[in-house]
Every structure is written in C-alpha cells, then in structure tokens.
Amino acid sequence: MPLSRLCKAIEESCPHLASSVHIRLKLMAEGELKDMEQFFDDLSDSFTGTEPEVHKTSVVGLFLRHMILAYNKLSFSQVYKLYTALQQYFQNDERKNRVVESDMELTNTLLLEGRMEKEELDGPLREEELSCGEPLSQKQAEYFLSQQASLLKNDETKALTPASLQKELNNLLKFNPDFAEAHYLSYLNSLRVQDVFSSTHSLLHYFDRLILTGAESKSNGDEGYGRSLRYAALNLAALHCRFGHYQQAELALQEAIRIAQESNDHVCLQHCLSWLYILEQKIFDSCVLLEHSVNKSLHFGLPYLASLGIQSLVQQRAFAGKAANKLMDALKDSDLLHWKHSLSELIDISIAQKTAIWRLYGRSTMALQQAQTLLSMNSLEAVNVGVQQNNTESFAVVLCHLAELHAEQGYFAAASEILKHLKERFPPNSQHAQLWMLFDQKIQFERAMNDGRYHIADSLVAGITALNSIEGVYRKAIVLKAQNQMSEAHKLLQKLLIHCQKIKNTEMVISVLLSIAELYWRSSCHTIALPVLLQALALSREYSLQYLASETVLNLAFSQVVLEKYFSFFFPEQALNILHMAIEPVLAHGAVLDKGCAMFLVAKCQVASAASYTPQKKIEALESAVLNLNEAKSYFAKVDCKEQLRDVLYFQARLFHTLGKTQERNKCAMLFRQLHQELPAHGVPLINAFK
C-alpha cells in the first residue's frame, strides 16, 4: 500500500495519528540507520512500567511483539536492506506526491481527486499498485487472492478483468510456483472466460502443489495425500461436466469413487453420488439416485448437499408434471434447512426455483411475487463495503424473468431498464451474461413480430440460436409462418417436434403443436388441426401446464367457430361455453397479446352465435361484441401489435355497418385502411387465425 494511501486510511479512523506516522517515517527515512534502531528500542519500552502504554496480550501488543522479535532475528545485512527499502518506500511516495500536486494545479480538480481517493480506499487494490514487478509477501499474496476470490463470488464487476487477474497470478507464480491457492484462483479465472484448457491445467496444478507442499497432510494426517487425489478427480469430473464432456466426466468420477471407497470417505462418496445423478440425467431420468443421495446427505450431516438434492428433485418433478402444491411443500422443507444452517446462497436458489416453477405453470402473478421477494432480501453473508451483494446466478435468473414479465404486459421501458441493470451487473464477459443476452434477444424478437417488422425479427433469430438452439429454430419457424412460407415453416416445426419429443421438452412440444395447428388453419385444413390441438391439450393437462392448457382450449374454441361453416353439428354456443371456462387464467396471468387474442375470440363467438337470435337479442349481442373488441384493441395497442389491430378494426367496421352506425364504421374503415397500407396482407385471408 502506498504511503499516501496508508496515511489516508489512518486519518479516516484516527486523525491525530496520521501526522505522527508521517513525521516518524520521515525522520527515519531522511536520518540514519540509528534512527530506525531507536524506533524499535522505543517499541520495547512501551511494555515496561506499572501502567504500560500497550498490554502484552492485547491485539496491538501481540503485533508489536511479533514485529520486535522478527527485527531482532535479522542479521546486520538484513537490517541494512530493511532500512534502504524503507528509504526507497518513502522517496517513491514523495516523488508521486510532487507529480500529483503539479497535475492538480494544472487541472484544478481537487474535489474530484478527493472523491476518487475515498472510493479507492473502499475498493480493491488497484492494478498499477499490483503490477510493480516485485514479489509480494506471503501475507500480501494471501490477502490479494482472498480479496479477488471474494469479489468473483459476490461482485464480479469489482474484480480485476480476466486478462489483468491472470497477469497478476502469473507474476505471483513466477516468484512462487508452488503457491497452490494462486493456481486455484487461476482455475476460477479461466472458468469466467470458458477456457477449458487453461482451467483444466490450473486445476491439476492446484492439487499437484497441494500434495507437494504437504498442506493437506498437515491438517488431515496420513489421509491428506489420498484426500487430495479423490477430490482432484471429483473436481475434474465437475469441470468436464460443466463443459459438456460427459464421457471424460464419467471416467474421472469413477476414479474418484474408487479412491473414496478405498479410503472409506462417505462425504466424498455423497458428492460423487450427486454428480453421478447429473451425468445419468443426461442419458435417462432417474429419481432413485437423487432420493438416495438426499437421504444419505441428511444421515451424514451434509445440509448443503441435501438441499441441492431436494431442489434438483423438485425441478425434475416439475418437468414431469407433478402438482405445484406438492413441489412447494418440498421446497418449504428445504427452506427450513437453509434458515437453520444460514445457507444464504441456497435460500436465493430456492426462491429463484419457485419463480421459474410458477412461470412454467403459467402463474405469472405468483412468479412476480417470488421475484420481488428475492430482490428485496439482504444477503446473510458479510461482504466488504462497496461490494454489490447478491451478484449470483439466482439474481440473474429472477431479473431476467422480471424483464420478460414486464415486456409481456407491454411495459417495454421498464423491461429495458431491468435489462440495462443486468448488463451493468453482469457484464458480457461474466459467466451469467448469457442469461440476459437470451432474454434481451427474445424481447426484441417479440416486439419486432408485433410491429410487423419480420426482416428485423429474422435477423435476431441467429443471435437466439447461438444462445439456445431450440428457441432459435422455433422462432425461425414463427417468422416463416408470418411471411406466409407455410411449407418451409411446417418442415422446420416437424423436425423440432421430433427433437423436443426425444429430449422430453414438453413445454416446447406443446408450443410447436399449437403453431402447427395454426399452419393448418392458414392453409384451410381445419379438420387436420383438431387432432393436433387435442394432442396438445392432453399433454398440457398431463404435465399440469395450466396456462398452455387454457391457450389450447381457446384454439379449440376458435376451431368450433371456423368448422361451424362446414359442419352443421358444430355450434358457436359450444365454443362460447368452452371459452368462458378457459379465459380466466389467460386474463389473470396471461401476456397482454394473449389477453387481446382471447377477447377478440370472444367477440367472434358472440357474432357467430348471434345469427340464430331474435332481432333485439342479436343487436344486444353485437353491441356486446363491439365492447369486447374495444378491450381487445386496447390490449393490442399496448404492445403495438399492428397486424391484430388491423383485424380488429376490420371486424368492428363490419359490426358497425350491421348496426347502422355509419360514423363509427367510417372511422374504423379509415384506421383500417391506414394500417392495411402499412401492413399488406401477403395473400392471407383476414380473420382466419386465432392469434
């Protein structure tokens, strides 16, 4: 730490002492060697007398005695080196101060400089202070490593950049190649940039140095050597699994299990069992391993591992379609473990998990509540002043859901603010940046589709595909469908359907089936769409996906209205009854666009049903349909969905013409004409699709 910064730190806590420290250092540095010797003699005298200035057993006393003892052990040449180093330290600071003073006189920014120094005191070591090319002491190196590791965990934006941090670590290892902790921080730093070669190299070096230095043996007796080997294999398996190298991960895990069994290490075996479940999950779904892991973890007193197992089990059962109340009960049990053992990170993960589950089941209000709960919580972990708390994956997930929820309700400005905050909190080179990148692309895509700018939406598909191939292919099919390229869209959706059925992505399977049904409508193949919709409805009810089930029922109601033209046994009244049963979840939890489509469909059903009414009742039904169209129009306007607005205006103009309201009809016709000129129909008949 430079002298100026040291004096500033002392002045913050004890203003009288700062000037005394500077004067004493100046006397020693500008004096002779005997002045430094006199200083250490004075330190020894501070312990003598009936009322000594410092007690020997106090914190300060122990530190001073340690320093005096270290000084007394120095040889004459070492004392002289210490004195010259002290002189150099003082002179460097004096030269730096003269340069700073001349710069301040030129720029006249005294207030700004003072504010910057205050921020520097609270923040981590600056890069120029570290890049001196000289070896740090053991304590300085340990402080630097612990500081950077803490920042990587809690606030990655405050840590050194990956390149700068690696440079400092290489400098440390140049002077001390066997510094195991530096190799481990290098491993964490390589993970930030997804460098598989460097991270593997650093991890292996860490365990090699741990064994060579005997650090493990000192704390674990004869078991230290074997313990390092089995945990090295386990960490290597986790690393390969993270990068998707599942065969290498399985081999490393088998090695870890073998060594752990030979050493009878139950704790290591439990960790191995958890990773074994993750690897087996890539091949087939198996709850047996996970349930066994949770039970054993509780038996051996491993609450962290047990909680992670419970949450993995909940996630798996959510995808399997288990009831939400049972899943929430299981998460409640894991929350008891978290609060009992103050597991702050797992509390965050649990709340993020609940947010995602409610989103999966289509309960956006509950998801919003859980997201707000997590964002309003304070971390239980103590962090340094100025360090942003809760910069974890859980918070990235929750903020992304929050941005998407706001965008769905038409609050695009609020969604942009949340994404801006995400970009600042998780820069593009950070490990969780891909989350907000995907959500940002998806929100931009939906806005472009709503606005009828299909060429812009098509350009965004490549970015989405790079981050999530399934989402990218699905959105490419949506763009092709909007551009009236039905054959290409159908081929793409069929391939995606087969792939999603193979990997058991049920949510996407249902979405694809609904899109295929819409393709059949647009191609006037209404009867073929019905079995597709019934398949989607069966899947959504089997997997408890209530929102998708409601959306599928709305599509079926639309089919009833369309097929009534072709078959006498389809009645619009039946469609209206079906609609009233399914519309509530959409209006309560749905996106604004879905609400608009639902109200538009209600109006269509009312008009179709009114054909068989008496004249007076028919007028009332049509006027009610006009009101519902007004509500649909307000929803579509909120998300700037011009194509749907055009269809609503066309339908309203026809209703006003039937009701004899010429002025209102002409107004709707004029607005329709403006939108129709802006958005040509591409040869697709109007009012021939639910969405």
PDB file of C-alpha atoms in Angstrom, residues 523-659:
ATOM      1  CA  SER A 523     -53.922 -23.442 -45.170  1.00  0.00           C
ATOM      2  CA  SER A 524     -57.705 -24.034 -44.690  1.00  0.00           C
ATOM      3  CA  CYS A 525     -57.085 -27.555 -43.327  1.00  0.00           C
ATOM      4  CA  HIS A 526     -59.253 -27.056 -40.248  1.00  0.00           C
ATOM      5  CA  THR A 527     -60.147 -30.707 -39.680  1.00  0.00           C
ATOM      6  CA  ILE A 528     -56.457 -31.727 -39.597  1.00  0.00           C
ATOM      7  CA  ALA A 529     -55.782 -29.107 -36.920  1.00  0.00           C
ATOM      8  CA  LEU A 530     -58.251 -30.689 -34.450  1.00  0.00           C
ATOM      9  CA  PRO A 531     -56.269 -33.867 -33.559  1.00  0.00           C
ATOM     10  CA  VAL A 532     -53.104 -31.763 -33.209  1.00  0.00           C
ATOM     11  CA  LEU A 533     -54.876 -29.478 -30.732  1.00  0.00           C
ATOM     12  CA  LEU A 534     -56.306 -32.427 -28.791  1.00  0.00           C
ATOM     13  CA  GLN A 535     -52.808 -33.905 -28.507  1.00  0.00           C
ATOM     14  CA  ALA A 536     -51.520 -30.560 -27.181  1.00  0.00           C
ATOM     15  CA  LEU A 537     -54.403 -30.379 -24.680  1.00  0.00           C
ATOM     16  CA  ALA A 538     -53.744 -33.911 -23.397  1.00  0.00           C
ATOM     17  CA  LEU A 539     -50.036 -33.133 -22.874  1.00  0.00           C
ATOM     18  CA  SER A 540     -50.651 -29.800 -21.143  1.00  0.00           C
ATOM     19  CA  ARG A 541     -53.144 -31.365 -18.721  1.00  0.00           C
ATOM     20  CA  GLU A 542     -50.918 -34.381 -18.084  1.00  0.00           C
ATOM     21  CA  TYR A 543     -47.976 -32.126 -17.165  1.00  0.00           C
ATOM     22  CA  SER A 544     -50.119 -29.580 -15.232  1.00  0.00           C
ATOM     23  CA  LEU A 545     -49.215 -26.724 -17.587  1.00  0.00           C
ATOM     24  CA  GLN A 546     -52.390 -24.783 -16.891  1.00  0.00           C
ATOM     25  CA  TYR A 547     -51.649 -21.715 -18.990  1.00  0.00           C
ATOM     26  CA  LEU A 548     -50.774 -23.743 -22.087  1.00  0.00           C
ATOM     27  CA  ALA A 549     -53.904 -25.847 -21.469  1.00  0.00           C
ATOM     28  CA  SER A 550     -56.026 -22.672 -21.425  1.00  0.00           C
ATOM     29  CA  GLU A 551     -54.379 -21.436 -24.610  1.00  0.00           C
ATOM     30  CA  THR A 552     -55.054 -24.793 -26.278  1.00  0.00           C
ATOM     31  CA  VAL A 553     -58.737 -24.657 -25.242  1.00  0.00           C
ATOM     32  CA  LEU A 554     -59.005 -21.173 -26.768  1.00  0.00           C
ATOM     33  CA  ASN A 555     -57.611 -22.596 -30.007  1.00  0.00           C
ATOM     34  CA  LEU A 556     -60.194 -25.394 -29.854  1.00  0.00           C
ATOM     35  CA  ALA A 557     -62.958 -22.822 -29.365  1.00  0.00           C
ATOM     36  CA  PHE A 558     -61.727 -20.991 -32.444  1.00  0.00           C
ATOM     37  CA  SER A 559     -61.863 -24.309 -34.342  1.00  0.00           C
ATOM     38  CA  GLN A 560     -65.514 -24.703 -33.318  1.00  0.00           C
ATOM     39  CA  VAL A 561     -66.310 -21.271 -34.781  1.00  0.00           C
ATOM     40  CA  VAL A 562     -64.488 -21.959 -38.052  1.00  0.00           C
ATOM     41  CA  LEU A 563     -65.845 -25.515 -38.534  1.00  0.00           C
ATOM     42  CA  GLU A 564     -69.435 -24.332 -37.963  1.00  0.00           C
ATOM     43  CA  LYS A 565     -69.298 -23.015 -41.537  1.00  0.00           C
ATOM     44  CA  TYR A 566     -68.549 -26.514 -42.877  1.00  0.00           C
ATOM     45  CA  PHE A 567     -70.360 -28.902 -40.489  1.00  0.00           C
ATOM     46  CA  SER A 568     -73.830 -28.492 -39.006  1.00  0.00           C
ATOM     47  CA  PHE A 569     -73.023 -30.361 -35.763  1.00  0.00           C
ATOM     48  CA  PHE A 570     -70.543 -27.653 -34.628  1.00  0.00           C
ATOM     49  CA  PHE A 571     -72.311 -24.868 -32.716  1.00  0.00           C
ATOM     50  CA  PRO A 572     -70.878 -21.417 -31.857  1.00  0.00           C
ATOM     51  CA  GLU A 573     -72.669 -21.605 -28.454  1.00  0.00           C
ATOM     52  CA  GLN A 574     -70.472 -24.591 -27.572  1.00  0.00           C
ATOM     53  CA  ALA A 575     -67.393 -22.545 -28.469  1.00  0.00           C
ATOM     54  CA  LEU A 576     -68.618 -19.705 -26.248  1.00  0.00           C
ATOM     55  CA  ASN A 577     -69.169 -22.076 -23.307  1.00  0.00           C
ATOM     56  CA  ILE A 578     -65.692 -23.600 -23.759  1.00  0.00           C
ATOM     57  CA  LEU A 579     -64.250 -20.107 -23.986  1.00  0.00           C
ATOM     58  CA  HIS A 580     -65.745 -18.928 -20.695  1.00  0.00           C
ATOM     59  CA  MET A 581     -64.190 -21.914 -18.905  1.00  0.00           C
ATOM     60  CA  ALA A 582     -60.669 -21.274 -20.221  1.00  0.00           C
ATOM     61  CA  ILE A 583     -60.429 -17.492 -20.453  1.00  0.00           C
ATOM     62  CA  GLU A 584     -59.999 -16.780 -16.726  1.00  0.00           C
ATOM     63  CA  PRO A 585     -56.341 -17.995 -16.393  1.00  0.00           C
ATOM     64  CA  VAL A 586     -55.433 -16.067 -19.558  1.00  0.00           C
ATOM     65  CA  LEU A 587     -56.911 -12.793 -18.264  1.00  0.00           C
ATOM     66  CA  ALA A 588     -55.405 -13.339 -14.792  1.00  0.00           C
ATOM     67  CA  HIS A 589     -51.880 -14.446 -15.716  1.00  0.00           C
ATOM     68  CA  GLY A 590     -51.504 -14.061 -19.470  1.00  0.00           C
ATOM     69  CA  ALA A 591     -49.470 -11.701 -21.603  1.00  0.00           C
ATOM     70  CA  VAL A 592     -51.240  -8.625 -22.976  1.00  0.00           C
ATOM     71  CA  LEU A 593     -51.119 -10.054 -26.501  1.00  0.00           C
ATOM     72  CA  ASP A 594     -52.813 -13.283 -25.339  1.00  0.00           C
ATOM     73  CA  LYS A 595     -55.485 -11.278 -23.482  1.00  0.00           C
ATOM     74  CA  GLY A 596     -56.204  -9.314 -26.656  1.00  0.00           C
ATOM     75  CA  CYS A 597     -56.475 -12.510 -28.715  1.00  0.00           C
ATOM     76  CA  ALA A 598     -58.809 -14.036 -26.112  1.00  0.00           C
ATOM     77  CA  MET A 599     -61.154 -11.009 -26.110  1.00  0.00           C
ATOM     78  CA  PHE A 600     -61.071 -10.923 -29.928  1.00  0.00           C
ATOM     79  CA  LEU A 601     -62.105 -14.595 -29.961  1.00  0.00           C
ATOM     80  CA  VAL A 602     -64.968 -13.897 -27.516  1.00  0.00           C
ATOM     81  CA  ALA A 603     -66.257 -11.237 -29.920  1.00  0.00           C
ATOM     82  CA  LYS A 604     -66.045 -13.658 -32.869  1.00  0.00           C
ATOM     83  CA  CYS A 605     -68.011 -16.294 -30.928  1.00  0.00           C
ATOM     84  CA  GLN A 606     -70.647 -13.742 -29.907  1.00  0.00           C
ATOM     85  CA  VAL A 607     -71.131 -12.664 -33.514  1.00  0.00           C
ATOM     86  CA  ALA A 608     -71.334 -16.281 -34.746  1.00  0.00           C
ATOM     87  CA  SER A 609     -73.876 -17.151 -32.022  1.00  0.00           C
ATOM     88  CA  ALA A 610     -75.999 -14.079 -32.757  1.00  0.00           C
ATOM     89  CA  ALA A 611     -77.029 -15.446 -36.170  1.00  0.00           C
ATOM     90  CA  SER A 612     -79.761 -17.587 -34.578  1.00  0.00           C
ATOM     91  CA  TYR A 613     -81.022 -14.914 -32.102  1.00  0.00           C
ATOM     92  CA  THR A 614     -84.136 -12.754 -32.310  1.00  0.00           C
ATOM     93  CA  PRO A 615     -83.520  -9.263 -33.820  1.00  0.00           C
ATOM     94  CA  GLN A 616     -83.472  -7.483 -30.425  1.00  0.00           C
ATOM     95  CA  LYS A 617     -81.237 -10.061 -28.790  1.00  0.00           C
ATOM     96  CA  LYS A 618     -78.967 -10.057 -31.861  1.00  0.00           C
ATOM     97  CA  ILE A 619     -78.409  -6.296 -31.550  1.00  0.00           C
ATOM     98  CA  GLU A 620     -77.503  -6.694 -27.864  1.00  0.00           C
ATOM     99  CA  ALA A 621     -75.064  -9.498 -28.709  1.00  0.00           C
ATOM    100  CA  LEU A 622     -73.393  -7.419 -31.443  1.00  0.00           C
ATOM    101  CA  GLU A 623     -73.081  -4.382 -29.150  1.00  0.00           C
ATOM    102  CA  SER A 624     -71.502  -6.615 -26.506  1.00  0.00           C
ATOM    103  CA  ALA A 625     -69.088  -7.902 -29.175  1.00  0.00           C
ATOM    104  CA  VAL A 626     -68.162  -4.289 -30.043  1.00  0.00           C
ATOM    105  CA  LEU A 627     -67.271  -3.642 -26.379  1.00  0.00           C
ATOM    106  CA  ASN A 628     -65.108  -6.768 -26.277  1.00  0.00           C
ATOM    107  CA  LEU A 629     -63.407  -5.653 -29.490  1.00  0.00           C
ATOM    108  CA  ASN A 630     -62.651  -2.285 -27.875  1.00  0.00           C
ATOM    109  CA  GLU A 631     -60.999  -4.124 -24.979  1.00  0.00           C
ATOM    110  CA  ALA A 632     -59.024  -6.313 -27.392  1.00  0.00           C
ATOM    111  CA  LYS A 633     -57.995  -3.209 -29.319  1.00  0.00           C
ATOM    112  CA  SER A 634     -56.643  -1.571 -26.142  1.00  0.00           C
ATOM    113  CA  TYR A 635     -54.572  -4.700 -25.394  1.00  0.00           C
ATOM    114  CA  PHE A 636     -53.129  -4.837 -28.920  1.00  0.00           C
ATOM    115  CA  ALA A 637     -52.336  -1.130 -28.862  1.00  0.00           C
ATOM    116  CA  LYS A 638     -50.427  -1.574 -25.610  1.00  0.00           C
ATOM    117  CA  VAL A 639     -47.936  -3.935 -27.275  1.00  0.00           C
ATOM    118  CA  ASP A 640     -48.091  -2.112 -30.630  1.00  0.00           C
ATOM    119  CA  CYS A 641     -49.397  -5.208 -32.447  1.00  0.00           C
ATOM    120  CA  LYS A 642     -50.436  -3.594 -35.729  1.00  0.00           C
ATOM    121  CA  GLU A 643     -51.482  -6.744 -37.582  1.00  0.00           C
ATOM    122  CA  GLN A 644     -54.005  -7.729 -34.893  1.00  0.00           C
ATOM    123  CA  LEU A 645     -55.211  -4.118 -34.628  1.00  0.00           C
ATOM    124  CA  ARG A 646     -55.934  -4.171 -38.369  1.00  0.00           C
ATOM    125  CA  ASP A 647     -58.055  -7.324 -37.985  1.00  0.00           C
ATOM    126  CA  VAL A 648     -59.997  -5.860 -35.046  1.00  0.00           C
ATOM    127  CA  LEU A 649     -60.731  -2.638 -36.958  1.00  0.00           C
ATOM    128  CA  TYR A 650     -61.932  -4.662 -39.972  1.00  0.00           C
ATOM    129  CA  PHE A 651     -64.259  -6.694 -37.745  1.00  0.00           C
ATOM    130  CA  GLN A 652     -65.518  -3.593 -35.904  1.00  0.00           C
ATOM    131  CA  ALA A 653     -66.271  -1.787 -39.169  1.00  0.00           C
ATOM    132  CA  ARG A 654     -68.431  -4.694 -40.311  1.00  0.00           C
ATOM    133  CA  LEU A 655     -70.285  -4.798 -36.972  1.00  0.00           C
ATOM    134  CA  PHE A 656     -70.944  -1.043 -37.021  1.00  0.00           C
ATOM    135  CA  HIS A 657     -72.239  -1.402 -40.586  1.00  0.00           C
ATOM    136  CA  THR A 658     -74.646  -4.143 -39.432  1.00  0.00           C
ATOM    137  CA  LEU A 659     -75.786  -1.963 -36.509  1.00  0.00           C
TER     138      LEU A 659
END
